[in-house]
Coordinates of C-alpha atoms in Angstrom, one line a residue:
Chain A
M1 CA -43.8 9.9 3.2
L2 CA -41.0 7.4 2.4
E3 CA -42.0 5.0 5.1
E4 CA -45.5 4.8 3.6
T5 CA -44.4 4.2 0.1
L6 CA -41.7 1.6 0.8
Q7 CA -43.0 -1.6 2.2
W8 CA -40.8 -4.3 3.7
D9 CA -40.8 -7.3 1.3
T10 CA -39.1 -10.6 0.5
A11 CA -36.7 -9.0 -2.0
M12 CA -35.5 -6.5 0.7
L13 CA -35.1 -9.4 3.2
V14 CA -33.1 -11.5 0.8
S15 CA -30.8 -8.7 -0.3
A16 CA -30.4 -7.5 3.3
I17 CA -29.3 -10.9 4.4
I18 CA -26.7 -11.3 1.6
F19 CA -25.5 -7.8 2.0
T20 CA -25.1 -8.2 5.8
I21 CA -23.3 -11.5 5.6
T22 CA -21.0 -10.3 2.9
F23 CA -20.1 -7.0 4.7
V24 CA -19.6 -8.8 8.0
G25 CA -17.3 -11.2 6.1
I26 CA -15.4 -8.3 4.5
F27 CA -14.9 -6.5 7.9
T28 CA -13.7 -9.6 9.7
E29 CA -11.0 -10.5 7.1
S30 CA -8.4 -10.5 9.8
V31 CA -10.4 -13.2 11.8
H32 CA -11.1 -15.7 9.0
E33 CA -8.2 -14.7 6.7
L34 CA -10.3 -15.1 3.6
H35 CA -9.4 -12.1 1.3
R36 CA -12.0 -9.4 1.2
T37 CA -12.2 -9.7 -2.6
K38 CA -13.0 -13.4 -2.4
V39 CA -15.8 -12.6 0.1
A40 CA -17.1 -9.8 -2.1
M41 CA -17.1 -12.0 -5.2
L42 CA -19.1 -14.7 -3.3
G43 CA -21.5 -12.0 -2.1
A44 CA -21.9 -10.6 -5.7
A45 CA -22.6 -14.1 -7.1
A46 CA -25.1 -14.8 -4.4
M47 CA -26.8 -11.5 -5.0
V48 CA -27.2 -12.0 -8.8
L49 CA -28.5 -15.6 -8.4
A50 CA -30.8 -14.7 -5.5
G51 CA -32.0 -11.6 -7.4
Q52 CA -32.8 -13.6 -10.5
F53 CA -34.7 -16.2 -8.4
F54 CA -36.7 -13.7 -6.4
G55 CA -37.1 -11.4 -9.4
F56 CA -35.5 -8.2 -8.1
Y57 CA -32.0 -8.4 -9.9
N58 CA -30.3 -10.0 -12.9
P59 CA -27.0 -10.1 -14.7
E60 CA -27.9 -7.2 -17.0
L61 CA -28.8 -5.0 -14.0
A62 CA -25.6 -6.1 -12.3
I63 CA -23.4 -5.0 -15.2
E64 CA -25.2 -1.6 -15.2
A65 CA -24.6 -1.3 -11.5
I66 CA -20.8 -1.3 -11.9
D67 CA -19.4 2.2 -11.8
W68 CA -16.8 1.8 -14.5
N69 CA -15.7 5.4 -14.1
V70 CA -14.2 4.4 -10.7
V71 CA -12.7 1.1 -12.0
F72 CA -11.0 2.7 -15.1
L73 CA -9.9 5.8 -13.2
L74 CA -8.2 3.7 -10.5
G75 CA -6.7 1.2 -13.0
A76 CA -5.3 4.0 -15.2
M77 CA -3.9 6.0 -12.2
M78 CA -2.2 2.9 -10.8
T79 CA -0.5 2.2 -14.2
I80 CA 0.6 5.8 -14.5
V81 CA 2.3 5.8 -11.1
A82 CA 3.8 2.3 -11.8
I83 CA 5.6 3.9 -14.8
M84 CA 6.8 6.9 -12.7
I85 CA 8.1 5.1 -9.7
P86 CA 11.2 3.3 -11.2
T87 CA 12.4 6.6 -12.8
G88 CA 13.8 7.6 -9.4
G89 CA 12.1 11.0 -9.6
F90 CA 10.3 10.6 -6.3
Q91 CA 13.5 9.6 -4.7
S92 CA 15.1 12.8 -5.9
I93 CA 12.3 14.8 -4.2
A94 CA 12.8 13.0 -0.9
Y95 CA 16.6 13.6 -1.0
L96 CA 16.2 17.2 -2.0
I97 CA 14.0 17.7 1.1
A98 CA 16.6 15.9 3.3
R99 CA 19.3 18.3 2.0
I100 CA 17.2 21.5 2.4
S101 CA 16.1 20.6 5.9
D102 CA 19.7 20.4 6.9
G103 CA 19.2 18.4 10.1
R104 CA 16.2 20.5 11.3
L105 CA 13.9 17.6 12.0
Y106 CA 10.6 19.4 12.4
L107 CA 11.2 21.2 9.1
L108 CA 12.0 17.8 7.6
M109 CA 8.6 16.5 8.8
I110 CA 6.8 19.6 7.5
M111 CA 8.4 19.4 4.1
L112 CA 8.0 15.6 3.8
G113 CA 4.3 16.1 4.9
I114 CA 3.7 18.7 2.2
A115 CA 5.3 16.6 -0.5
V116 CA 3.4 13.5 0.5
A117 CA 0.1 15.4 0.8
V118 CA 0.5 17.2 -2.5
I119 CA 1.4 14.0 -4.4
S120 CA -1.5 12.2 -2.7
C121 CA -3.9 14.8 -4.1
L122 CA -3.3 13.4 -7.5
L123 CA -2.0 9.9 -7.0
D124 CA -3.4 7.2 -4.8
N125 CA -2.2 7.7 -1.2
V126 CA -1.1 4.1 -0.8
T127 CA 1.2 4.6 -3.7
T128 CA 2.6 7.7 -2.2
V129 CA 3.4 6.0 1.1
I130 CA 4.9 3.0 -0.7
I131 CA 7.2 5.4 -2.5
F132 CA 8.1 7.6 0.4
G133 CA 8.0 5.1 3.3
P134 CA 11.3 3.3 2.4
L135 CA 13.0 6.7 1.5
I136 CA 12.0 8.3 4.8
A137 CA 13.4 5.2 6.7
L138 CA 16.7 5.5 4.8
I139 CA 16.9 9.3 5.4
C140 CA 16.3 8.8 9.1
Q141 CA 18.8 6.0 9.3
A142 CA 21.4 8.3 7.6
L143 CA 20.6 11.0 10.2
S144 CA 20.6 8.5 13.0
V145 CA 17.2 9.6 14.2
N146 CA 14.1 7.6 15.1
P147 CA 12.1 7.1 11.9
I148 CA 8.7 6.6 13.7
P149 CA 7.5 10.2 13.8
F150 CA 8.3 10.7 10.2
L151 CA 6.8 7.5 8.9
L152 CA 3.7 7.8 11.0
S153 CA 3.2 11.4 9.9
A154 CA 3.8 10.5 6.2
S155 CA 0.9 8.0 6.5
L156 CA -1.3 10.6 8.2
F157 CA -0.6 13.2 5.5
S158 CA -1.0 10.9 2.6
V159 CA -4.5 10.0 3.8
M160 CA -5.3 13.7 4.3
G161 CA -4.0 14.7 0.9
G162 CA -6.1 12.0 -0.7
V163 CA -9.2 13.7 0.6
A164 CA -8.5 16.9 -1.2
T165 CA -9.4 15.8 -4.8
V166 CA -11.9 13.6 -6.5
V167 CA -9.1 11.4 -7.8
G168 CA -6.9 11.3 -4.7
D169 CA -8.5 8.3 -3.0
P170 CA -10.8 5.4 -3.9
T171 CA -13.6 6.7 -1.6
A172 CA -13.4 10.2 -3.1
M173 CA -13.6 8.6 -6.6
M174 CA -16.7 6.7 -5.5
I175 CA -18.4 9.7 -4.0
G176 CA -17.5 12.0 -6.8
S177 CA -18.7 9.5 -9.4
A178 CA -22.0 8.7 -7.7
A179 CA -22.9 12.3 -6.8
K180 CA -21.5 13.6 -10.2
I181 CA -19.2 16.0 -8.5
D182 CA -16.6 17.4 -10.8
F183 CA -12.9 18.0 -10.1
N184 CA -13.1 21.7 -9.4
T185 CA -16.2 21.6 -7.2
Y186 CA -14.7 18.8 -5.2
L187 CA -11.4 20.6 -4.8
S188 CA -13.0 23.9 -3.9
H189 CA -15.0 22.2 -1.1
M190 CA -12.3 20.0 0.2
L191 CA -9.2 22.1 0.0
G192 CA -10.0 24.4 2.9
I193 CA -10.8 21.5 5.1
V194 CA -7.7 19.6 4.2
V195 CA -5.5 22.7 4.7
A196 CA -7.0 23.3 8.1
A197 CA -6.6 19.6 9.0
F198 CA -3.0 19.7 7.8
A199 CA -2.2 22.7 10.0
T200 CA -3.9 21.1 13.0
A201 CA -2.0 17.9 12.5
M202 CA 1.3 19.7 12.2
V203 CA 0.8 21.5 15.5
M204 CA -0.4 18.3 17.2
L205 CA 2.6 16.3 15.9
R206 CA 5.0 19.0 17.1
F207 CA 3.5 18.4 20.6
L208 CA 3.1 14.6 20.4
F209 CA 6.7 14.0 19.2
R210 CA 8.2 17.0 21.0
K211 CA 11.2 14.9 22.2
N212 CA 12.1 13.9 18.7
F213 CA 12.7 17.2 17.1
K214 CA 16.1 18.2 18.3
K215 CA 18.4 19.5 15.6
V216 CA 21.0 16.9 14.5
A217 CA 24.3 17.6 12.9
L218 CA 23.9 16.7 9.3
E219 CA 27.0 14.8 8.1
P220 CA 27.7 15.1 4.4
Q221 CA 25.6 12.0 3.6
F222 CA 23.2 13.3 1.0
A223 CA 25.2 13.6 -2.2
K224 CA 24.4 16.4 -4.6
G225 CA 22.9 15.6 -7.9
T226 CA 19.3 14.6 -8.8
G227 CA 19.5 10.9 -8.3
I228 CA 17.0 10.4 -11.1
Q229 CA 17.7 7.2 -12.9
D230 CA 15.6 7.8 -16.0
K231 CA 15.3 11.5 -16.5
K232 CA 13.5 11.3 -19.9
T233 CA 10.7 9.2 -18.5
W234 CA 10.4 11.2 -15.3
F235 CA 10.1 14.6 -17.0
A236 CA 7.9 13.2 -19.8
S237 CA 5.6 11.8 -17.0
L238 CA 5.6 15.2 -15.2
T239 CA 4.5 16.9 -18.4
V240 CA 1.7 14.4 -18.9
L241 CA 0.6 14.9 -15.3
A242 CA 0.5 18.6 -15.8
V243 CA -1.6 18.2 -18.9
M244 CA -3.9 15.8 -16.9
V245 CA -4.3 18.4 -14.2
V246 CA -5.5 20.9 -16.8
L247 CA -7.8 18.3 -18.3
F248 CA -9.2 17.4 -14.8
I249 CA -9.9 21.0 -14.1
N250 CA -11.8 21.2 -17.4
H251 CA -13.3 17.7 -17.6
S252 CA -16.8 18.8 -16.7
A253 CA -16.8 21.5 -19.4
M254 CA -15.7 18.9 -21.9
H255 CA -18.4 16.5 -20.7
W256 CA -15.7 13.9 -19.8
E257 CA -15.9 11.8 -16.7
P258 CA -12.6 11.6 -14.8
W259 CA -11.8 8.2 -16.1
V260 CA -11.5 9.7 -19.6
V261 CA -8.8 12.1 -18.5
A262 CA -7.0 9.3 -16.7
C263 CA -7.0 7.1 -19.7
I264 CA -6.0 9.9 -22.0
G265 CA -3.2 10.6 -19.6
L266 CA -2.1 7.0 -19.6
T267 CA -2.2 6.7 -23.4
M268 CA -0.1 9.9 -23.6
M269 CA 2.3 8.5 -21.0
V270 CA 2.9 5.2 -22.9
M271 CA 3.4 7.1 -26.1
V272 CA 5.9 9.7 -24.8
T273 CA 7.8 7.0 -22.9
Y274 CA 8.2 5.2 -26.1
S275 CA 10.3 2.2 -24.9
V276 CA 8.3 1.5 -21.8
N277 CA 7.4 -2.2 -21.4
L278 CA 3.6 -2.0 -21.0
D279 CA 3.2 -5.6 -19.7
R280 CA 5.6 -4.9 -16.9
Y281 CA 3.7 -1.9 -15.7
L282 CA 0.2 -3.3 -16.3
S283 CA 1.2 -6.2 -14.0
E284 CA 1.5 -3.6 -11.2
I285 CA -2.2 -2.9 -11.3
E286 CA -3.8 -4.3 -8.2
L287 CA -6.4 -6.3 -10.0
S288 CA -7.7 -7.8 -6.7
L289 CA -8.7 -4.2 -5.6
L290 CA -10.4 -3.5 -9.0
M291 CA -12.2 -6.9 -8.6
F292 CA -13.2 -5.9 -5.1
F293 CA -14.8 -2.7 -6.5
V294 CA -16.6 -4.5 -9.3
S295 CA -18.0 -7.1 -6.8
L296 CA -19.0 -4.4 -4.3
F297 CA -20.9 -2.5 -7.0
V298 CA -22.7 -5.6 -8.0
I299 CA -23.7 -6.3 -4.4
I300 CA -24.8 -2.7 -3.8
G301 CA -26.7 -2.7 -7.1
G302 CA -28.7 -5.7 -5.9
V303 CA -29.5 -3.9 -2.6
E304 CA -30.5 -0.8 -4.5
Q305 CA -32.8 -2.8 -6.8
S306 CA -34.5 -4.3 -3.8
Q307 CA -34.8 -0.8 -2.3
F308 CA -33.4 -2.0 1.1
L309 CA -30.9 0.8 1.6
E310 CA -33.5 3.4 0.5
Y311 CA -35.8 1.8 3.1
L312 CA -33.0 2.1 5.6
G313 CA -32.4 5.7 4.6
G314 CA -36.0 6.4 5.5
F315 CA -35.1 6.0 9.2
F316 CA -32.5 8.7 8.9
R317 CA -34.7 11.1 7.0
P318 CA -36.4 12.7 10.1
F319 CA -33.0 13.6 11.6
V320 CA -31.7 15.1 8.3
E321 CA -34.8 17.1 7.8
K322 CA -34.8 18.3 11.4
D323 CA -31.2 19.5 11.6
L324 CA -29.1 19.2 8.4
F325 CA -25.9 20.6 10.0
W326 CA -25.8 18.3 13.0
S327 CA -26.7 15.4 10.7
C328 CA -23.7 16.2 8.7
I329 CA -21.4 16.4 11.7
A330 CA -22.8 13.1 13.1
L331 CA -22.3 11.4 9.7
M332 CA -18.8 12.7 9.5
W333 CA -17.8 11.5 12.9
I334 CA -19.6 8.2 12.7
A335 CA -18.1 7.5 9.3
A336 CA -14.6 8.4 10.6
I337 CA -14.8 6.3 13.7
L338 CA -16.1 3.3 11.7
S339 CA -13.5 3.8 9.0
A340 CA -10.8 3.7 11.6
F341 CA -11.7 0.1 12.3
I342 CA -13.4 -1.3 9.2
D343 CA -12.6 -0.9 5.6
N344 CA -13.8 2.5 4.4
I345 CA -14.4 1.4 0.8
P346 CA -17.4 -0.9 1.4
F347 CA -18.7 1.4 4.1
T348 CA -18.7 4.3 1.5
A349 CA -20.2 2.0 -1.1
A350 CA -23.1 1.2 1.3
M351 CA -23.6 4.9 2.4
I352 CA -23.8 6.2 -1.2
P353 CA -27.2 4.6 -2.1
V354 CA -28.6 5.6 1.3
I355 CA -27.8 9.3 0.6
M356 CA -29.0 9.0 -3.0
G357 CA -32.2 7.5 -1.7
M358 CA -32.8 10.6 0.5
E359 CA -31.9 12.8 -2.5
S360 CA -34.6 11.1 -4.6
Q361 CA -37.1 12.0 -1.8
G362 CA -36.3 15.7 -2.4
I363 CA -33.9 16.3 0.5
N364 CA -30.8 18.5 0.0
V365 CA -28.1 15.9 0.5
T366 CA -25.2 18.0 -0.8
P367 CA -23.6 18.6 2.6
L368 CA -23.9 14.9 3.5
W369 CA -21.7 14.1 0.5
W370 CA -19.0 16.4 1.9
A371 CA -19.4 15.0 5.4
L372 CA -19.1 11.4 4.1
A373 CA -16.0 12.3 2.0
V374 CA -14.3 13.9 5.0
G375 CA -15.3 11.2 7.5
A376 CA -14.5 8.2 5.4
G377 CA -11.2 9.9 4.4
F378 CA -9.8 11.2 7.7
G379 CA -11.2 8.1 9.5
G380 CA -8.4 6.1 7.9
N381 CA -6.0 7.8 10.3
G382 CA -7.8 6.5 13.4
S383 CA -6.0 3.2 13.8
H384 CA -3.0 1.3 12.5
L385 CA -5.4 -0.7 10.4
G386 CA -7.5 2.2 9.2
S387 CA -6.0 2.5 5.7
T388 CA -3.8 0.5 3.5
A389 CA -1.2 3.2 3.7
N390 CA -1.1 2.8 7.5
I391 CA -0.8 -1.0 7.2
F392 CA 2.2 -0.6 4.8
I393 CA 4.0 1.8 7.2
V394 CA 3.4 -0.4 10.2
T395 CA 4.7 -3.5 8.3
L396 CA 7.7 -1.5 7.2
T397 CA 8.6 -0.5 10.8
E398 CA 8.0 -4.1 12.0
R399 CA 10.5 -5.4 9.5
M400 CA 13.0 -2.7 10.4
A401 CA 12.6 -3.5 14.1
K402 CA 13.2 -7.2 13.4
Q403 CA 16.2 -6.5 11.2
E404 CA 17.8 -4.1 13.7
N405 CA 16.7 -6.3 16.6
K406 CA 15.1 -3.2 18.2
P407 CA 11.5 -3.7 19.1
S408 CA 11.1 0.1 19.8
L409 CA 11.4 0.8 16.1
A410 CA 8.0 -0.8 15.4
I411 CA 4.8 1.2 15.3
T412 CA 2.5 -0.8 17.6
P413 CA -1.3 -0.5 17.8
G414 CA -0.9 1.2 21.1
L415 CA 1.6 3.7 19.7
W416 CA -0.8 4.6 16.9
L417 CA -3.6 5.0 19.5
R418 CA -1.4 7.5 21.4
K419 CA 0.0 9.4 18.4
G420 CA -2.1 8.8 15.3
T421 CA -5.7 8.6 16.7
P422 CA -5.5 12.0 18.5
V423 CA -4.4 13.6 15.2
M424 CA -7.5 12.0 13.5
F425 CA -9.8 13.6 16.1
G426 CA -8.0 16.9 15.8
T427 CA -8.4 16.9 12.0
L428 CA -12.1 16.0 12.3
A429 CA -12.6 18.8 14.8
A430 CA -10.9 21.2 12.4
A431 CA -13.1 20.0 9.5
S432 CA -16.2 20.4 11.7
V433 CA -15.3 24.0 12.5
I434 CA -14.7 24.8 8.9
M435 CA -18.0 23.2 7.9
W436 CA -19.8 25.1 10.7
L437 CA -18.2 28.4 9.7
F438 CA -19.0 28.0 6.0
F439 CA -22.1 25.8 6.1
D440 CA -24.0 28.0 3.6
F441 CA -21.2 27.1 1.1
Y442 CA -21.3 23.4 1.9
E443 CA -25.1 23.4 1.9
A444 CA -25.5 25.0 -1.6
P445 CA -26.8 22.4 -4.1
L446 CA -24.2 21.0 -6.5
P447 CA -23.9 22.7 -9.9
K448 CA -25.7 20.4 -12.5
Chain B
M1 CA 24.0 -37.6 -16.3
S2 CA 23.0 -37.1 -12.7
C3 CA 23.9 -34.6 -10.0
E4 CA 25.9 -37.4 -8.2
E5 CA 28.5 -37.3 -10.9
A6 CA 29.1 -33.6 -10.5
M7 CA 28.8 -33.2 -6.7
V8 CA 31.6 -32.4 -4.2
T9 CA 31.6 -34.9 -1.4
N10 CA 34.3 -33.6 1.0
V11 CA 31.9 -30.8 2.1
I12 CA 32.7 -28.2 4.6
S13 CA 29.7 -27.6 6.8
I14 CA 28.7 -25.8 10.0
T15 CA 26.2 -26.3 12.8
Q16 CA 23.3 -24.1 13.9
D17 CA 24.9 -23.1 17.2
K18 CA 27.9 -21.5 15.6
T19 CA 28.0 -17.7 14.8
V20 CA 28.1 -15.8 11.6
A21 CA 31.6 -14.8 12.5
D22 CA 32.6 -18.5 12.6
A23 CA 31.0 -19.0 9.1
L24 CA 32.8 -16.0 7.7
A25 CA 36.1 -17.4 9.0
L26 CA 35.3 -20.7 7.3
F27 CA 34.6 -18.9 4.0
E28 CA 37.9 -17.1 4.2
E29 CA 39.9 -20.2 5.2
H30 CA 38.6 -22.4 2.5
S31 CA 37.8 -19.8 -0.2
I32 CA 34.1 -20.8 -0.4
R33 CA 31.0 -18.8 -0.5
G34 CA 28.4 -21.0 1.3
V35 CA 28.1 -23.9 3.7
P36 CA 25.3 -26.4 4.4
V37 CA 24.1 -26.3 8.0
L38 CA 23.9 -29.6 9.8
N39 CA 22.2 -30.6 13.0
G40 CA 25.3 -31.9 14.7
G41 CA 25.2 -35.2 12.9
D42 CA 24.8 -35.6 9.1
R43 CA 21.2 -34.2 8.8
L44 CA 20.9 -31.1 6.7
V45 CA 18.8 -28.3 8.4
G46 CA 19.7 -25.2 6.4
L47 CA 22.1 -23.3 4.2
F48 CA 24.1 -20.2 4.9
T49 CA 25.9 -18.2 2.1
I50 CA 27.9 -15.0 1.7
Q51 CA 24.9 -13.7 -0.2
H52 CA 22.8 -13.8 3.0
V53 CA 25.5 -11.7 4.8
L54 CA 25.5 -9.1 2.0
R55 CA 21.7 -8.9 2.2
R56 CA 21.8 -8.2 5.9
L57 CA 24.2 -5.4 5.4
L58 CA 21.6 -3.5 3.5
P59 CA 18.8 -1.5 5.2
E60 CA 15.5 -3.3 5.2
A61 CA 13.9 -0.3 3.5
A62 CA 16.1 -0.8 0.4
I63 CA 15.1 -4.4 -0.2
L64 CA 11.3 -4.5 -0.1
K65 CA 11.0 -6.5 -3.4
D66 CA 8.2 -8.7 -2.0
Q67 CA 5.9 -5.7 -1.5
P68 CA 3.3 -5.0 -4.2
R69 CA 4.2 -2.1 -6.5
L70 CA 7.8 -2.2 -5.3
R71 CA 8.7 -5.1 -7.5
N72 CA 9.9 -3.0 -10.3
V73 CA 11.7 -0.5 -8.1
D74 CA 15.4 -0.3 -7.3
V75 CA 15.8 1.9 -4.3
S76 CA 19.2 3.3 -5.1
L77 CA 21.5 4.0 -2.3
D78 CA 23.6 6.2 -4.5
N79 CA 22.7 9.3 -2.6
F80 CA 24.0 8.1 0.8
H81 CA 27.6 8.9 1.2
G82 CA 29.5 8.4 4.4
S83 CA 27.5 5.3 5.4
R84 CA 30.6 3.2 6.0
A85 CA 30.2 3.4 9.7
L86 CA 26.6 2.2 9.4
V87 CA 27.5 -0.8 7.3
A88 CA 30.4 -1.7 9.6
K89 CA 28.1 -1.4 12.6
R90 CA 25.6 -3.7 10.9
L91 CA 28.2 -6.3 10.0
K92 CA 29.4 -6.3 13.6
S93 CA 25.9 -7.0 15.0
Q94 CA 25.4 -9.7 12.3
K95 CA 28.6 -11.5 13.3
E96 CA 27.2 -12.2 16.7
R97 CA 24.1 -13.9 15.5
T98 CA 23.9 -17.7 15.4
I99 CA 23.7 -19.5 12.1
G100 CA 20.4 -21.1 13.3
E101 CA 18.9 -17.5 13.3
V102 CA 20.0 -16.5 9.9
M103 CA 20.2 -19.6 7.7
I104 CA 17.6 -20.4 5.1
V105 CA 15.9 -23.7 4.3
P106 CA 17.3 -24.5 0.8
D107 CA 16.0 -26.5 -2.1
T108 CA 17.9 -29.8 -2.4
V109 CA 18.5 -32.4 -5.0
L110 CA 18.9 -36.2 -4.8
P111 CA 22.0 -38.0 -6.1
D112 CA 20.0 -39.3 -9.1
T113 CA 18.4 -35.9 -10.0
P114 CA 19.2 -35.1 -13.6
L115 CA 22.1 -32.7 -13.9
R116 CA 20.1 -30.3 -16.0
E117 CA 17.6 -29.9 -13.1
G118 CA 20.6 -29.2 -10.8
I119 CA 21.8 -26.5 -13.2
R120 CA 18.3 -25.0 -13.3
L121 CA 18.3 -24.8 -9.5
L122 CA 21.8 -23.3 -9.3
E123 CA 20.8 -20.7 -11.8
K124 CA 17.7 -19.9 -9.8
Y125 CA 18.9 -20.0 -6.2
G126 CA 22.7 -19.6 -6.6
S127 CA 25.5 -21.9 -5.5
P128 CA 25.7 -24.3 -3.7
I129 CA 22.7 -26.7 -3.8
P130 CA 22.9 -29.5 -1.2
V131 CA 22.6 -33.1 -2.3
V132 CA 20.7 -35.3 0.1
E133 CA 20.3 -39.1 0.2
D134 CA 16.5 -38.8 0.4
K135 CA 14.1 -35.9 1.2
K136 CA 12.8 -37.7 4.4
T137 CA 16.0 -38.1 6.3
N138 CA 17.7 -35.2 4.7
K139 CA 21.1 -36.9 5.1
L140 CA 23.7 -34.7 3.4
V141 CA 25.8 -36.6 0.8
G142 CA 27.4 -33.7 -1.0
V143 CA 26.8 -30.4 -2.7
I144 CA 26.7 -29.3 -6.4
T145 CA 28.3 -25.9 -7.1
S146 CA 28.6 -23.9 -10.3
Q147 CA 32.3 -24.8 -10.5
S148 CA 31.8 -28.5 -9.8
I149 CA 29.4 -28.8 -12.6
I150 CA 31.5 -26.9 -15.1
R151 CA 34.5 -29.0 -14.1
Q152 CA 32.6 -32.2 -14.6
L153 CA 31.3 -31.1 -18.0
N154 CA 34.9 -30.1 -19.1
T155 CA 36.2 -33.4 -18.0
M156 CA 33.6 -35.2 -20.1
E157 CA 34.3 -33.1 -23.1
E158 CA 38.0 -33.8 -22.9
A159 CA 37.3 -37.6 -22.5
N160 CA 35.2 -37.5 -25.7

């Protein structure tokens, strides 16, 4: 038994103390206002030094602990999108939707939701919201309608879309990379859940914002024409993205990790967009986020070496062995509720070694990966602080409210609790039902 | 050469309690594009320019340059036709605001600040830049503007 083989020792105690203090520091960023990356860097340094002193960790092991697949994948995807945004292509999609919806507001929300979710499948969902948020605000202003339902739903759908693929969201990248889940396997397991969640959210939003969907007369405000400022770069980027999708679908067969596809895509993109100023776009990479990942991996690496999380996992083992389905549902809901209030990236980083520890003990952990992916993903919708996408949208509405001198235009924490949180619970319920109906499918071991 | 030599001393100014409409009337009357804001006496408390009015006519969503990943993005408003009513409405609501609400705290120069530094600040922040006696009291003694500097440089060239 695991409990018999793993004994509590000094290494575990030291790593547990550093891990706990660092994670508490990360989760309480809003209290002490020390950036989460700074806290993580301090924790990583402490872990390496303490590990060397107590003999359970060292700089070589720390370098090995960093999941470079995630770091390169994220960095490359951020650069790709930074090249695409200024072309105006995304703007043209938003305006096309505004024209087609022709003042039918619920249709406008559905179409914007689909666009945001589909784009978020491939591109980071924060980016999707950063692109679409201001455009939605402008479209609503032109239609003289309250932008809150549209902005809030865009944030919800971008988070949901990100759950669908292994490259759609940083937590998905971490889970996919750690569990060696390829693009197709991830998509085939997540797509059904995301589609069910999307449909549930649409119905719920129709009800929650029922007073906001009266048809408005569309004045001739949306000019015809594409509005694309740099057609050459936009269409070249779309072609490269299409090639990347094909490569993602086949990456496992070619023995490539997803980062290889992303970097090939980025290289193709900078070659076909010949005149692109690389420095300008590379400066758009959120280096603090990448540094956060590197530091987290170093911390988690130390905890893994000391076997603390494996030890911790031993306590969950009896529950998982007793009832795998309900363990999955519990993990999904706990992960979601925690992710609504704390950063889901470090939470996922900590859960990964716990699950891997159970796997090494011969337990079938496959459904736990899916449960974690759904919980940590959808959980972002639970509060106004649940995801970076939500924070951006809330900030945008606060600024608009200030400019227009209309406090009602701001999305408050209370408003999110009334309109966003129920949607998160609805999507979790939908995901739980899908998992229950097709548990044999989710339980089947991953193809190796 | 210092900023003192190129500054305008008969400065038209405004106080914080006046409205944007008052400032716009001053701009029109004196053919100027910005005024220093004084506390009622001669102490500088802010700056208000036509540029600030223009910025406030635009929707907030189109000017999010301070947000990460939006720094390289120009949100074009090309697709929005028929927005004249919106802009007019926004101007009307802006006119009622007090200068104290909308002014900015500007960078200032001292009378003995080298002119080249004055030019650098003008290029960076736009015209005018207030000249204060010292940074502690912030007593306004004049302003340097793009025109006042060019005028002074031309005068010197002719004298040579």
